[in-house]
Amino acid sequence: QVQVVESGGGLVPPGGSLKLSCVVSRSILSFSSISWYRQAPGEERALVAAITIGGYRNYVDSVRGRFAISRDVAKNMVFLQMNALRPEETAVYYCNARRDGNDNWGHGTQVDISA
């Protein structure tokens, strides 16, 4: 019922920046939180950043100060600005909209950080 679609991934050199977008099929204020996760090959999917319904933001320590999560409520969108990217952050980045204890996942967008 809920559709979540990520975009904005691509190839970027180390130290570069990307801005990812997540659009949700209903008001993002319908969800307790919207989060960005990433999953590298052979690794578990891991939380990167989250924004709650009240606008509270949190980040995994490794990205704090480099990444910023934001939202545009009118557009049902959440963004992840990623700066000073590192090669080990190459991964598929997923958007998750959580509501009533349920996860609604997008299919991900590939981010490759390589020279």
PDB file of C-alpha atoms in Angstrom:
ATOM      1  CA  GLN A   1       0.000   0.000   0.000  1.00  0.00           C
ATOM      2  CA  VAL A   2       2.847   2.365   0.833  1.00  0.00           C
ATOM      3  CA  GLN A   3       5.295   3.024  -1.957  1.00  0.00           C
ATOM      4  CA  VAL A   4       8.794   4.248  -1.233  1.00  0.00           C
ATOM      5  CA  VAL A   5      11.124   5.229  -4.059  1.00  0.00           C
ATOM      6  CA  GLU A   6      14.748   6.284  -3.740  1.00  0.00           C
ATOM      7  CA  SER A   7      16.771   8.170  -6.297  1.00  0.00           C
ATOM      8  CA  GLY A   8      19.975  10.134  -6.623  1.00  0.00           C
ATOM      9  CA  GLY A   9      22.562   7.408  -6.421  1.00  0.00           C
ATOM     10  CA  GLY A  10      25.488   7.137  -8.760  1.00  0.00           C
ATOM     11  CA  LEU A  11      29.245   7.139  -9.083  1.00  0.00           C
ATOM     12  CA  VAL A  12      31.178   9.718  -7.121  1.00  0.00           C
ATOM     13  CA  PRO A  13      34.915  10.031  -6.371  1.00  0.00           C
ATOM     14  CA  PRO A  14      36.200   9.760  -2.812  1.00  0.00           C
ATOM     15  CA  GLY A  15      35.611  13.001  -0.997  1.00  0.00           C
ATOM     16  CA  GLY A  16      32.698  13.863  -3.225  1.00  0.00           C
ATOM     17  CA  SER A  17      29.068  14.491  -2.440  1.00  0.00           C
ATOM     18  CA  LEU A  18      25.686  13.099  -3.375  1.00  0.00           C
ATOM     19  CA  LYS A  19      22.159  13.976  -2.387  1.00  0.00           C
ATOM     20  CA  LEU A  20      19.713  11.097  -2.223  1.00  0.00           C
ATOM     21  CA  SER A  21      15.959  11.526  -2.412  1.00  0.00           C
ATOM     22  CA  CYS A  22      13.137   9.427  -1.038  1.00  0.00           C
ATOM     23  CA  VAL A  23       9.538   9.986  -2.084  1.00  0.00           C
ATOM     24  CA  VAL A  24       6.716   8.313  -0.200  1.00  0.00           C
ATOM     25  CA  SER A  25       3.194   7.705  -1.477  1.00  0.00           C
ATOM     26  CA  ARG A  26       1.525   9.380   1.476  1.00  0.00           C
ATOM     27  CA  SER A  27       2.328  12.182   3.861  1.00  0.00           C
ATOM     28  CA  ILE A  28       5.609  11.576   5.604  1.00  0.00           C
ATOM     29  CA  LEU A  29       3.883  12.841   8.728  1.00  0.00           C
ATOM     30  CA  SER A  30       1.919   9.580   8.632  1.00  0.00           C
ATOM     31  CA  PHE A  31       5.078   7.790   9.710  1.00  0.00           C
ATOM     32  CA  SER A  32       6.808   7.680  13.041  1.00  0.00           C
ATOM     33  CA  SER A  33      10.131   7.998  11.260  1.00  0.00           C
ATOM     34  CA  ILE A  34      11.768   8.010   7.866  1.00  0.00           C
ATOM     35  CA  SER A  35      15.215   6.490   7.815  1.00  0.00           C
ATOM     36  CA  TRP A  36      18.099   5.888   5.476  1.00  0.00           C
ATOM     37  CA  TYR A  37      19.923   2.570   5.630  1.00  0.00           C
ATOM     38  CA  ARG A  38      22.759   1.166   3.599  1.00  0.00           C
ATOM     39  CA  GLN A  39      23.892  -2.330   2.772  1.00  0.00           C
ATOM     40  CA  ALA A  40      27.287  -3.139   1.369  1.00  0.00           C
ATOM     41  CA  PRO A  41      28.030  -6.516  -0.236  1.00  0.00           C
ATOM     42  CA  GLY A  42      28.312  -9.250   2.369  1.00  0.00           C
ATOM     43  CA  GLU A  43      27.243  -6.960   5.185  1.00  0.00           C
ATOM     44  CA  GLU A  44      24.074  -6.363   7.137  1.00  0.00           C
ATOM     45  CA  ARG A  45      21.771  -3.501   6.340  1.00  0.00           C
ATOM     46  CA  ALA A  46      22.651  -0.717   8.746  1.00  0.00           C
ATOM     47  CA  LEU A  47      20.981   2.490   9.832  1.00  0.00           C
ATOM     48  CA  VAL A  48      22.624   5.662   8.564  1.00  0.00           C
ATOM     49  CA  ALA A  49      20.253   8.474   9.501  1.00  0.00           C
ATOM     50  CA  ALA A  50      16.694   8.984  10.657  1.00  0.00           C
ATOM     51  CA  ILE A  51      14.192  11.781  11.023  1.00  0.00           C
ATOM     52  CA  THR A  52      11.157  11.402  13.248  1.00  0.00           C
ATOM     53  CA  ILE A  53       7.661  12.751  12.780  1.00  0.00           C
ATOM     54  CA  GLY A  54       8.619  15.637  15.056  1.00  0.00           C
ATOM     55  CA  GLY A  55      11.692  16.459  13.012  1.00  0.00           C
ATOM     56  CA  TYR A  56      14.264  14.996  15.372  1.00  0.00           C
ATOM     57  CA  ARG A  57      17.376  13.802  13.546  1.00  0.00           C
ATOM     58  CA  ASN A  58      19.850  11.120  14.427  1.00  0.00           C
ATOM     59  CA  TYR A  59      22.925   9.716  12.716  1.00  0.00           C
ATOM     60  CA  VAL A  60      25.245   6.811  13.006  1.00  0.00           C
ATOM     61  CA  ASP A  61      28.494   8.080  14.506  1.00  0.00           C
ATOM     62  CA  SER A  62      30.544   7.455  11.384  1.00  0.00           C
ATOM     63  CA  VAL A  63      28.519   9.937   9.313  1.00  0.00           C
ATOM     64  CA  ARG A  64      27.788  12.594  11.905  1.00  0.00           C
ATOM     65  CA  GLY A  65      28.998  15.947  10.633  1.00  0.00           C
ATOM     66  CA  ARG A  66      29.224  14.735   7.040  1.00  0.00           C
ATOM     67  CA  PHE A  67      25.673  13.641   6.256  1.00  0.00           C
ATOM     68  CA  ALA A  68      22.449  15.549   6.778  1.00  0.00           C
ATOM     69  CA  ILE A  69      18.914  14.222   6.641  1.00  0.00           C
ATOM     70  CA  SER A  70      16.139  16.649   5.792  1.00  0.00           C
ATOM     71  CA  ARG A  71      12.560  16.627   4.601  1.00  0.00           C
ATOM     72  CA  ASP A  72      10.079  18.468   2.443  1.00  0.00           C
ATOM     73  CA  VAL A  73       6.711  17.641   3.940  1.00  0.00           C
ATOM     74  CA  ALA A  74       4.731  19.238   1.099  1.00  0.00           C
ATOM     75  CA  LYS A  75       6.444  16.947  -1.405  1.00  0.00           C
ATOM     76  CA  ASN A  76       6.340  13.778   0.734  1.00  0.00           C
ATOM     77  CA  MET A  77      10.102  13.679   0.437  1.00  0.00           C
ATOM     78  CA  VAL A  78      13.100  12.992   2.603  1.00  0.00           C
ATOM     79  CA  PHE A  79      16.664  13.674   1.534  1.00  0.00           C
ATOM     80  CA  LEU A  80      20.108  12.539   2.552  1.00  0.00           C
ATOM     81  CA  GLN A  81      22.938  14.924   1.765  1.00  0.00           C
ATOM     82  CA  MET A  82      26.198  12.991   1.853  1.00  0.00           C
ATOM     83  CA  ASN A  83      29.509  14.828   1.897  1.00  0.00           C
ATOM     84  CA  ALA A  84      33.140  13.730   2.062  1.00  0.00           C
ATOM     85  CA  LEU A  85      32.197  10.262   0.917  1.00  0.00           C
ATOM     86  CA  ARG A  86      34.527   7.371   1.596  1.00  0.00           C
ATOM     87  CA  PRO A  87      35.053   4.285  -0.578  1.00  0.00           C
ATOM     88  CA  GLU A  88      33.890   1.979   2.203  1.00  0.00           C
ATOM     89  CA  GLU A  89      30.523   3.734   2.099  1.00  0.00           C
ATOM     90  CA  THR A  90      29.810   2.168  -1.269  1.00  0.00           C
ATOM     91  CA  ALA A  91      26.481   0.453  -0.795  1.00  0.00           C
ATOM     92  CA  VAL A  92      22.876   0.275  -1.789  1.00  0.00           C
ATOM     93  CA  TYR A  93      21.081   2.992   0.124  1.00  0.00           C
ATOM     94  CA  TYR A  94      17.517   2.293   1.196  1.00  0.00           C
ATOM     95  CA  CYS A  95      14.748   4.508   2.469  1.00  0.00           C
ATOM     96  CA  ASN A  96      12.413   3.130   5.116  1.00  0.00           C
ATOM     97  CA  ALA A  97       9.119   4.621   6.265  1.00  0.00           C
ATOM     98  CA  ARG A  98       8.003   3.190   9.581  1.00  0.00           C
ATOM     99  CA  ARG A  99       4.371   3.300  10.657  1.00  0.00           C
ATOM    100  CA  ASP A 100       2.498   1.320  13.291  1.00  0.00           C
ATOM    101  CA  GLY A 101       5.563  -0.810  13.837  1.00  0.00           C
ATOM    102  CA  ASN A 102       5.754  -1.753  10.165  1.00  0.00           C
ATOM    103  CA  ASP A 103       8.605  -1.063   7.792  1.00  0.00           C
ATOM    104  CA  ASN A 104       8.011   0.150   4.271  1.00  0.00           C
ATOM    105  CA  TRP A 105      11.128  -0.220   2.173  1.00  0.00           C
ATOM    106  CA  GLY A 106      12.148   1.157  -1.141  1.00  0.00           C
ATOM    107  CA  HIS A 107      14.195  -0.903  -3.558  1.00  0.00           C
ATOM    108  CA  GLY A 108      17.317   1.123  -2.974  1.00  0.00           C
ATOM    109  CA  THR A 109      19.658   3.284  -4.971  1.00  0.00           C
ATOM    110  CA  GLN A 110      23.242   2.310  -5.684  1.00  0.00           C
ATOM    111  CA  VAL A 111      26.010   4.580  -4.463  1.00  0.00           C
ATOM    112  CA  ASP A 112      29.518   3.844  -5.708  1.00  0.00           C
ATOM    113  CA  ILE A 113      32.412   5.831  -4.301  1.00  0.00           C
ATOM    114  CA  SER A 114      35.441   5.138  -6.429  1.00  0.00           C
ATOM    115  CA  ALA A 115      38.190   6.938  -8.241  1.00  0.00           C
TER     116      ALA A 115
END
